Tab-separated table of C-alpha atoms in Angstrom:
chain	number	residue	atom	x	y	z
A	1	UNK	CA	92.968	16.591	-71.104
A	2	UNK	CA	94.949	13.545	-72.188
A	3	UNK	CA	92.922	10.884	-73.990
A	4	UNK	CA	93.430	7.320	-72.869
A	5	UNK	CA	91.138	5.519	-75.298
A	6	UNK	CA	93.812	4.847	-77.954
A	7	UNK	CA	97.173	3.084	-77.674
A	8	UNK	CA	100.277	2.896	-79.891
A	9	UNK	CA	98.659	0.368	-82.251
A	10	UNK	CA	95.732	2.691	-82.855
A	11	UNK	CA	98.025	5.646	-83.495
A	12	UNK	CA	100.101	3.609	-85.953
A	13	UNK	CA	96.867	2.681	-87.714
A	14	UNK	CA	95.928	6.368	-87.740
A	15	UNK	CA	99.118	7.212	-89.611
A	16	UNK	CA	98.380	4.478	-92.154
A	17	UNK	CA	94.798	5.655	-92.697
A	18	UNK	CA	95.855	9.292	-92.967
A	19	UNK	CA	98.447	8.451	-95.627
A	20	UNK	CA	95.912	6.291	-97.481
A	21	UNK	CA	93.371	9.113	-97.504
A	22	UNK	CA	95.901	11.591	-98.830
A	23	UNK	CA	97.034	9.259	-101.603
A	24	UNK	CA	93.845	7.444	-102.625
A	25	UNK	CA	90.884	9.607	-101.620
A	26	UNK	CA	91.652	13.326	-101.531
A	27	UNK	CA	92.790	13.571	-105.203
A	28	UNK	CA	89.541	12.005	-106.510
A	29	UNK	CA	86.997	12.928	-103.852
A	30	UNK	CA	85.488	15.762	-105.888
A	31	UNK	CA	84.929	13.330	-108.764
A	32	UNK	CA	83.120	10.962	-106.406
A	33	UNK	CA	81.004	13.836	-105.113
A	34	UNK	CA	79.965	14.768	-108.642
A	35	UNK	CA	79.197	11.137	-109.487
A	36	UNK	CA	77.223	10.618	-106.284
A	37	UNK	CA	79.139	7.526	-105.221
A	38	UNK	CA	82.576	6.029	-104.769
A	39	UNK	CA	83.664	3.560	-107.470
A	40	UNK	CA	83.301	-0.122	-106.688
A	41	UNK	CA	87.016	-0.798	-107.022
A	42	UNK	CA	87.723	1.603	-104.154
A	43	UNK	CA	86.284	-0.971	-101.772
A	44	UNK	CA	88.888	-3.461	-102.925
A	45	UNK	CA	91.550	-0.952	-101.896
A	46	UNK	CA	89.977	-0.677	-98.455
A	47	UNK	CA	89.942	-4.455	-98.246
A	48	UNK	CA	93.629	-4.633	-99.178
A	49	UNK	CA	94.301	-2.167	-96.375
A	50	UNK	CA	92.646	-4.618	-94.011
A	51	UNK	CA	89.869	-2.389	-92.706
A	52	UNK	CA	87.049	-4.855	-93.418
A	53	UNK	CA	88.632	-7.664	-91.449
A	54	UNK	CA	89.733	-5.997	-88.233
A	55	UNK	CA	86.968	-7.592	-86.138
A	56	UNK	CA	86.692	-10.776	-88.215
A	57	UNK	CA	88.269	-13.926	-86.700
A	58	UNK	CA	91.626	-14.967	-88.147
A	59	UNK	CA	90.243	-18.292	-89.411
A	60	UNK	CA	88.156	-16.341	-91.931
A	61	UNK	CA	90.956	-14.031	-93.057
A	62	UNK	CA	90.550	-11.219	-90.541
A	63	UNK	CA	92.729	-9.788	-87.790
A	64	UNK	CA	90.567	-11.109	-84.958
A	65	UNK	CA	90.645	-7.876	-82.953
A	66	UNK	CA	87.458	-7.554	-80.917
A	67	UNK	CA	87.402	-3.765	-80.717
A	68	UNK	CA	85.688	-0.808	-82.377
A	69	UNK	CA	88.616	1.529	-81.705
A	70	UNK	CA	90.118	1.152	-85.167
A	71	UNK	CA	86.750	2.130	-86.629
A	72	UNK	CA	86.785	5.152	-84.329
A	73	UNK	CA	90.148	6.176	-85.752
A	74	UNK	CA	88.692	5.996	-89.265
A	75	UNK	CA	85.763	8.209	-88.227
A	76	UNK	CA	88.213	10.813	-86.974
A	77	UNK	CA	90.547	10.660	-89.944
A	78	UNK	CA	87.917	10.807	-92.679
A	79	UNK	CA	86.220	13.743	-90.945
A	80	UNK	CA	89.561	15.469	-90.431
A	81	UNK	CA	90.252	15.288	-94.171
A	82	UNK	CA	86.709	16.255	-95.137
A	83	UNK	CA	86.150	13.002	-97.033
A	84	UNK	CA	84.104	9.820	-96.732
A	85	UNK	CA	84.665	6.187	-97.646
A	86	UNK	CA	81.360	5.956	-99.505
A	87	UNK	CA	79.014	3.197	-98.425
A	88	UNK	CA	81.704	1.061	-96.839
A	89	UNK	CA	80.674	2.058	-93.319
A	90	UNK	CA	77.421	0.120	-93.471
A	91	UNK	CA	79.374	-2.938	-94.649
A	92	UNK	CA	81.262	-3.106	-91.341
A	93	UNK	CA	79.012	-1.333	-88.848
A	94	UNK	CA	75.721	-2.935	-89.912
A	95	UNK	CA	76.564	-6.002	-91.972
A	96	UNK	CA	79.269	-7.644	-89.882
A	97	UNK	CA	77.443	-7.793	-86.508
A	98	UNK	CA	74.541	-9.763	-87.972
A	99	UNK	CA	76.891	-12.282	-89.545
A	100	UNK	CA	78.801	-12.669	-86.284
A	101	UNK	CA	75.650	-12.903	-84.153
A	102	UNK	CA	73.426	-15.063	-86.334
A	103	UNK	CA	75.379	-16.959	-88.973
A	104	UNK	CA	76.031	-20.668	-88.605
A	105	UNK	CA	79.570	-22.008	-88.936
A	106	UNK	CA	78.756	-23.034	-92.502
A	107	UNK	CA	77.465	-19.559	-93.316
A	108	UNK	CA	80.494	-17.886	-91.780
A	109	UNK	CA	82.778	-20.017	-93.942
A	110	UNK	CA	80.827	-18.897	-97.014
A	111	UNK	CA	80.312	-15.249	-96.114
A	112	UNK	CA	83.237	-13.918	-94.088
A	113	UNK	CA	86.228	-14.517	-96.420
A	114	UNK	CA	84.417	-12.640	-99.204
A	115	UNK	CA	83.357	-9.979	-96.688
A	116	UNK	CA	86.983	-9.380	-95.697
A	117	UNK	CA	88.275	-9.333	-99.285
A	118	UNK	CA	85.605	-6.909	-100.491
A	119	UNK	CA	84.396	-9.450	-103.027
A	120	UNK	CA	80.970	-9.228	-101.381
A	121	UNK	CA	79.888	-5.853	-100.042
A	122	UNK	CA	76.971	-6.049	-97.598
A	123	UNK	CA	74.024	-3.771	-96.847
A	124	UNK	CA	70.984	-3.922	-94.576
A	125	UNK	CA	67.451	-3.545	-95.972
A	126	UNK	CA	64.802	-2.786	-93.346
A	127	UNK	CA	62.848	0.348	-94.298
A	128	UNK	CA	59.967	0.156	-96.743
A	129	UNK	CA	58.048	2.838	-98.630
A	130	UNK	CA	55.173	3.991	-96.445
A	131	UNK	CA	56.313	2.332	-93.208
A	132	UNK	CA	59.355	4.368	-92.172
A	133	UNK	CA	60.439	3.490	-88.636
A	134	UNK	CA	57.451	1.180	-88.121
A	135	UNK	CA	59.351	-2.012	-88.938
A	136	UNK	CA	56.559	-4.185	-87.580
A	137	UNK	CA	54.404	-2.847	-90.394
A	138	UNK	CA	56.627	-4.123	-93.190
A	139	UNK	CA	54.873	-5.765	-96.137
A	140	UNK	CA	57.707	-7.675	-97.825
A	141	UNK	CA	57.133	-11.417	-97.646
A	142	UNK	CA	59.259	-14.534	-97.878
A	143	UNK	CA	57.215	-17.710	-98.341
A	144	UNK	CA	58.758	-21.129	-97.983
A	145	UNK	CA	58.498	-23.215	-101.146
A	146	UNK	CA	56.526	-26.466	-101.128
A	147	UNK	CA	59.684	-28.552	-101.335
A	148	UNK	CA	61.254	-26.594	-98.486
A	149	UNK	CA	64.448	-25.747	-100.394
A	150	UNK	CA	64.004	-21.988	-100.696
A	151	UNK	CA	61.931	-18.948	-99.824
A	152	UNK	CA	60.191	-16.786	-102.425
A	153	UNK	CA	60.855	-13.137	-101.608
A	154	UNK	CA	58.586	-10.311	-102.779
A	155	UNK	CA	58.485	-6.652	-101.791
A	156	UNK	CA	60.365	-3.377	-101.864
A	157	UNK	CA	62.797	-1.449	-99.663
A	158	UNK	CA	63.944	2.160	-99.629
A	159	UNK	CA	66.687	4.328	-98.074
A	160	UNK	CA	69.143	1.409	-98.358
A	161	UNK	CA	72.636	2.760	-97.739
A	162	UNK	CA	75.203	0.965	-99.870
A	163	UNK	CA	72.379	-0.547	-101.901
A	164	UNK	CA	73.837	0.329	-105.302
A	165	UNK	CA	77.103	-1.543	-104.860
A	166	UNK	CA	75.869	-4.239	-102.456
A	167	UNK	CA	76.586	-7.822	-103.474
A	168	UNK	CA	74.654	-9.331	-100.592
A	169	UNK	CA	71.910	-7.676	-98.577
A	170	UNK	CA	70.401	-8.623	-95.234
A	171	UNK	CA	66.707	-8.331	-96.089
A	172	UNK	CA	63.941	-8.251	-93.479
A	173	UNK	CA	60.725	-9.886	-94.624
A	174	UNK	CA	57.609	-11.475	-93.194
A	175	UNK	CA	57.609	-15.265	-93.013
A	176	UNK	CA	54.436	-15.323	-90.902
A	177	UNK	CA	51.529	-13.035	-90.108
A	178	UNK	CA	51.810	-10.881	-86.983
A	179	UNK	CA	50.063	-12.094	-83.854
A	180	UNK	CA	47.246	-10.147	-82.246
A	181	UNK	CA	49.315	-9.707	-79.102
A	182	UNK	CA	52.633	-9.218	-80.905
A	183	UNK	CA	52.727	-7.469	-84.276
A	184	UNK	CA	56.503	-7.811	-84.301
A	185	UNK	CA	56.280	-11.575	-84.636
A	186	UNK	CA	56.808	-13.157	-88.042
A	187	UNK	CA	59.802	-11.191	-89.372
A	188	UNK	CA	62.883	-13.074	-90.548
A	189	UNK	CA	66.308	-12.057	-91.873
A	190	UNK	CA	67.858	-13.326	-95.096
A	191	UNK	CA	71.325	-12.890	-96.623
A	192	UNK	CA	70.128	-12.267	-100.181
A	193	UNK	CA	72.474	-12.541	-103.148
A	194	UNK	CA	72.097	-9.395	-105.283
A	195	UNK	CA	72.687	-11.461	-108.427
A	196	UNK	CA	69.495	-13.458	-107.837
A	197	UNK	CA	66.842	-13.391	-110.553
A	198	UNK	CA	64.064	-10.956	-109.669
A	199	UNK	CA	66.334	-8.794	-107.497
A	200	UNK	CA	66.688	-5.252	-108.833
A	201	UNK	CA	68.168	-1.924	-107.784
A	202	UNK	CA	65.831	0.987	-108.463
A	203	UNK	CA	66.606	4.647	-108.133
A	204	UNK	CA	69.858	5.845	-106.609
A	205	UNK	CA	68.295	8.391	-104.288
A	206	UNK	CA	69.322	12.048	-104.476
A	207	UNK	CA	70.017	13.063	-100.871
A	208	UNK	CA	70.661	16.384	-99.158
A	209	UNK	CA	73.972	15.126	-97.831
A	210	UNK	CA	76.163	12.005	-97.764
A	211	UNK	CA	76.378	12.312	-101.524
A	212	UNK	CA	79.163	9.762	-101.860
A	213	UNK	CA	77.368	7.160	-99.754
A	214	UNK	CA	75.062	5.561	-102.316
A	215	UNK	CA	71.480	5.068	-101.152
A	216	UNK	CA	69.031	3.078	-103.216
A	217	UNK	CA	65.606	1.572	-103.621
A	218	UNK	CA	65.471	-2.216	-103.920
A	219	UNK	CA	62.746	-4.441	-105.365
A	220	UNK	CA	62.192	-8.191	-105.102
A	221	UNK	CA	59.945	-10.092	-107.506
A	222	UNK	CA	59.765	-13.830	-106.814
A	223	UNK	CA	63.386	-13.911	-105.690
A	224	UNK	CA	64.432	-17.428	-104.705
A	225	UNK	CA	66.420	-17.358	-101.480
A	226	UNK	CA	67.955	-20.723	-100.459
A	227	UNK	CA	66.966	-21.865	-96.963
A	228	UNK	CA	70.708	-21.945	-96.248
A	229	UNK	CA	70.684	-18.138	-96.424
A	230	UNK	CA	68.219	-17.627	-93.561
A	231	UNK	CA	70.029	-15.768	-90.766
A	232	UNK	CA	69.082	-16.942	-87.292
A	233	UNK	CA	65.722	-18.496	-86.547
A	234	UNK	CA	62.587	-17.932	-88.559
A	235	UNK	CA	60.131	-15.295	-87.248
A	236	UNK	CA	62.577	-13.865	-84.680
A	237	UNK	CA	64.039	-11.160	-86.899
A	238	UNK	CA	62.592	-8.186	-85.047
A	239	UNK	CA	64.390	-9.175	-81.856
A	240	UNK	CA	67.631	-9.623	-83.797
A	241	UNK	CA	67.357	-6.115	-85.225
A	242	UNK	CA	67.510	-4.674	-81.721
A	243	UNK	CA	70.736	-6.477	-80.817
A	244	UNK	CA	72.955	-4.165	-82.868
A	245	UNK	CA	71.300	-0.849	-81.984
A	246	UNK	CA	73.807	0.089	-79.277
A	247	UNK	CA	76.723	-0.421	-81.663
A	248	UNK	CA	74.967	1.401	-84.496
A	249	UNK	CA	74.085	4.377	-82.293
A	250	UNK	CA	77.596	4.546	-80.905
A	251	UNK	CA	78.874	4.723	-84.485
A	252	UNK	CA	76.580	7.634	-85.273
A	253	UNK	CA	77.545	9.385	-82.028
A	254	UNK	CA	81.266	8.979	-82.602
A	255	UNK	CA	80.988	9.997	-86.230
A	256	UNK	CA	79.076	13.144	-85.240
A	257	UNK	CA	81.682	14.071	-82.641
A	258	UNK	CA	84.425	13.575	-85.252
A	259	UNK	CA	82.554	15.849	-87.661
A	260	UNK	CA	82.233	18.564	-85.014
A	261	UNK	CA	85.936	18.328	-84.256
A	262	UNK	CA	86.744	18.642	-87.948
A	263	UNK	CA	84.418	21.639	-88.300
A	264	UNK	CA	86.373	23.538	-85.648
A	265	UNK	CA	89.598	22.714	-87.476
A	266	UNK	CA	88.199	23.930	-90.816
A	267	UNK	CA	86.857	27.144	-89.261
A	268	UNK	CA	90.066	27.869	-87.392
A	269	UNK	CA	92.139	27.502	-90.555
A	270	UNK	CA	89.733	29.647	-92.544
A	271	UNK	CA	89.487	32.576	-90.107
A	272	UNK	CA	93.263	32.685	-89.717
A	273	UNK	CA	93.660	33.158	-93.482
A	274	UNK	CA	90.606	35.266	-94.346
A	275	UNK	CA	90.996	39.031	-93.991
A	276	UNK	CA	88.327	41.713	-93.681
A	277	UNK	CA	88.764	45.430	-92.985
A	278	UNK	CA	92.513	44.838	-93.076
A	279	UNK	CA	92.461	42.258	-90.280
A	280	UNK	CA	92.155	38.500	-90.150
A	281	UNK	CA	88.743	37.227	-89.123
A	282	UNK	CA	90.503	35.338	-86.336
A	283	UNK	CA	91.597	38.604	-84.727
A	284	UNK	CA	88.040	39.640	-83.838
A	285	UNK	CA	86.863	38.860	-80.327
A	286	UNK	CA	83.591	37.398	-81.556
A	287	UNK	CA	85.481	34.868	-83.669
A	288	UNK	CA	87.636	33.838	-80.732
A	289	UNK	CA	84.639	33.478	-78.449
A	290	UNK	CA	82.656	31.473	-81.020
A	291	UNK	CA	85.481	29.032	-81.657
A	292	UNK	CA	86.248	28.757	-77.937
A	293	UNK	CA	82.631	27.861	-77.237
A	294	UNK	CA	82.668	25.314	-80.067
A	295	UNK	CA	85.888	23.773	-78.774
A	296	UNK	CA	84.393	23.381	-75.302
A	297	UNK	CA	81.410	21.536	-76.782
A	298	UNK	CA	83.690	19.303	-78.843
A	299	UNK	CA	85.726	18.470	-75.739
A	300	UNK	CA	82.559	17.377	-73.956
A	301	UNK	CA	81.362	15.338	-76.940
A	302	UNK	CA	84.758	13.656	-77.186
A	303	UNK	CA	84.519	12.550	-73.557
A	304	UNK	CA	81.023	11.149	-74.097
A	305	UNK	CA	82.012	9.391	-77.333
A	306	UNK	CA	85.149	7.904	-75.766
A	307	UNK	CA	83.247	6.672	-72.715
A	308	UNK	CA	80.661	5.005	-74.941
A	309	UNK	CA	83.447	3.425	-77.003
A	310	UNK	CA	85.071	1.908	-73.917
A	311	UNK	CA	81.714	0.576	-72.732
A	312	UNK	CA	80.960	-0.870	-76.171
A	313	UNK	CA	84.276	-2.700	-76.327
A	314	UNK	CA	83.659	-4.058	-72.836
A	315	UNK	CA	80.206	-5.283	-73.850
A	316	UNK	CA	78.611	-2.978	-71.291
A	317	UNK	CA	77.023	-0.223	-73.406
A	318	UNK	CA	73.321	-0.212	-72.534
A	319	UNK	CA	70.570	0.926	-74.928
A	320	UNK	CA	69.927	4.005	-72.786
A	321	UNK	CA	73.626	4.924	-72.652
A	322	UNK	CA	73.933	4.510	-76.415
A	323	UNK	CA	70.849	6.682	-76.898
A	324	UNK	CA	72.279	9.321	-74.572
A	325	UNK	CA	75.598	9.371	-76.422
A	326	UNK	CA	73.870	9.630	-79.792
A	327	UNK	CA	71.533	12.395	-78.628
A	328	UNK	CA	74.304	14.461	-77.056
A	329	UNK	CA	76.949	14.082	-79.744
A	330	UNK	CA	74.610	14.655	-82.687
A	331	UNK	CA	73.057	17.724	-81.101
A	332	UNK	CA	76.517	19.115	-80.307
A	333	UNK	CA	77.636	18.487	-83.879
A	334	UNK	CA	74.554	20.275	-85.180
A	335	UNK	CA	75.317	23.398	-83.153
A	336	UNK	CA	79.071	23.404	-83.709
A	337	UNK	CA	78.996	22.812	-87.458
A	338	UNK	CA	76.361	25.501	-87.922
A	339	UNK	CA	78.439	28.046	-86.003
A	340	UNK	CA	81.622	27.082	-87.852
A	341	UNK	CA	79.857	27.490	-91.189
A	342	UNK	CA	78.699	30.946	-90.078
A	343	UNK	CA	82.318	31.935	-89.503
A	344	UNK	CA	83.030	31.111	-93.153
A	345	UNK	CA	80.469	33.687	-94.291
A	346	UNK	CA	79.230	33.216	-97.845
A	347	UNK	CA	82.008	30.767	-98.651
A	348	UNK	CA	80.564	28.389	-96.099
A	349	UNK	CA	77.625	27.908	-98.447
A	350	UNK	CA	79.846	26.744	-101.302
A	351	UNK	CA	80.316	23.010	-101.777
A	352	UNK	CA	83.967	23.520	-102.687
A	353	UNK	CA	84.545	24.160	-98.981
A	354	UNK	CA	84.457	21.073	-96.746
A	355	UNK	CA	82.369	22.860	-94.121
A	356	UNK	CA	79.434	23.082	-96.564
A	357	UNK	CA	79.499	19.359	-97.294
A	358	UNK	CA	79.942	18.629	-93.606
A	359	UNK	CA	76.879	20.723	-92.812
A	360	UNK	CA	74.743	18.703	-95.231
A	361	UNK	CA	76.231	15.332	-94.223
A	362	UNK	CA	75.695	15.978	-90.534
A	363	UNK	CA	71.958	16.662	-90.756
A	364	UNK	CA	70.910	13.027	-91.027
A	365	UNK	CA	72.677	12.090	-87.781
A	366	UNK	CA	69.664	13.278	-85.781
A	367	UNK	CA	67.344	11.140	-87.927
A	368	UNK	CA	68.789	7.748	-88.784
A	369	UNK	CA	69.524	5.115	-86.188
A	370	UNK	CA	66.560	6.566	-84.320
A	371	UNK	CA	65.587	10.241	-84.232
A	372	UNK	CA	66.569	12.556	-81.398
A	373	UNK	CA	62.987	12.330	-80.189
A	374	UNK	CA	63.217	8.523	-80.025
A	375	UNK	CA	66.512	8.821	-78.137
A	376	UNK	CA	64.821	11.067	-75.574
A	377	UNK	CA	62.029	8.523	-75.144
A	378	UNK	CA	64.556	5.734	-74.504
A	379	UNK	CA	66.449	7.840	-71.989
A	380	UNK	CA	63.260	8.924	-70.225
A	381	UNK	CA	62.109	5.303	-69.936
A	382	UNK	CA	65.456	4.333	-68.366
A	383	UNK	CA	64.833	7.102	-65.805
A	384	UNK	CA	61.541	5.529	-64.866
A	385	UNK	CA	59.515	8.296	-66.500
């Protein structure tokens, strides 16, 4: 079936990204994997390529293209090559929407040019030790100073993707106690400068997968945050956090589909080269049937991911539709990648093969951005159940 989601501009961008990956990422990717993160200067290269500014208005140094399709191309191309761009994804997918939705004109003038240039990499800090997905139970506090010039931030966050290299972090903290009838009340969002006194990066967490995407613990001890760095209105942060969920879940869905597509490619190449009992693994009927079944699932996931992408760009992607896309695509990727690894035999368990890293990277897709169980609850509610 012919895809209609991309046009000539997207395909030209694809060629640029593919060449960039081959020249700047593939030769050093194993070094990044061993180090557990991409080097900071790599993000400047991405900025020079223009990837951080695609959806940023021209007045702030961006391209002013209101579309996620170029991001979709990057998902496909990084997966195709078996590489990642480190923690840069959270910079665009999570950081940018909050700036665009909540920042004042003055804040945009301060934040966006540095966002586009890579001078300030952004991350989002919601989760706390002991609270997990229960964001309303967060304990971090931000108390307004007596002179009203700044907030004093105290607390800790964990599982913060991009937290090691982040220059500015959107931190969720309590500015008021929860109400009896609304425990979500009292949370505010702050664009915190990582150079602030009392701000510290703790452990770089050792994860099962996504080794090159740095994930950290953050701590705040009497960090002074200027009132000018409050994002949106005070005490309305919880509602703001829900505004970007459809976009975030689409990103996870599309990324999972791209991983599944890449897994089929890796498996196909491997079984055509690998011989056993004097025959290529690809010549066995079981291999053909397994890959055919995987390809059919990838085709279906591609259709779902593309449909969600079109709806997102049109501003019509509902929470339930985003949840459905995430649930379907991540579950498909789980099945397909597992079967493609099986076709690699023992070599599929070796990290030198991209399928092994893909297997580990893919696992978190059914957890972050809302677990598969949460997605089912959202879908069921939309069905009136």
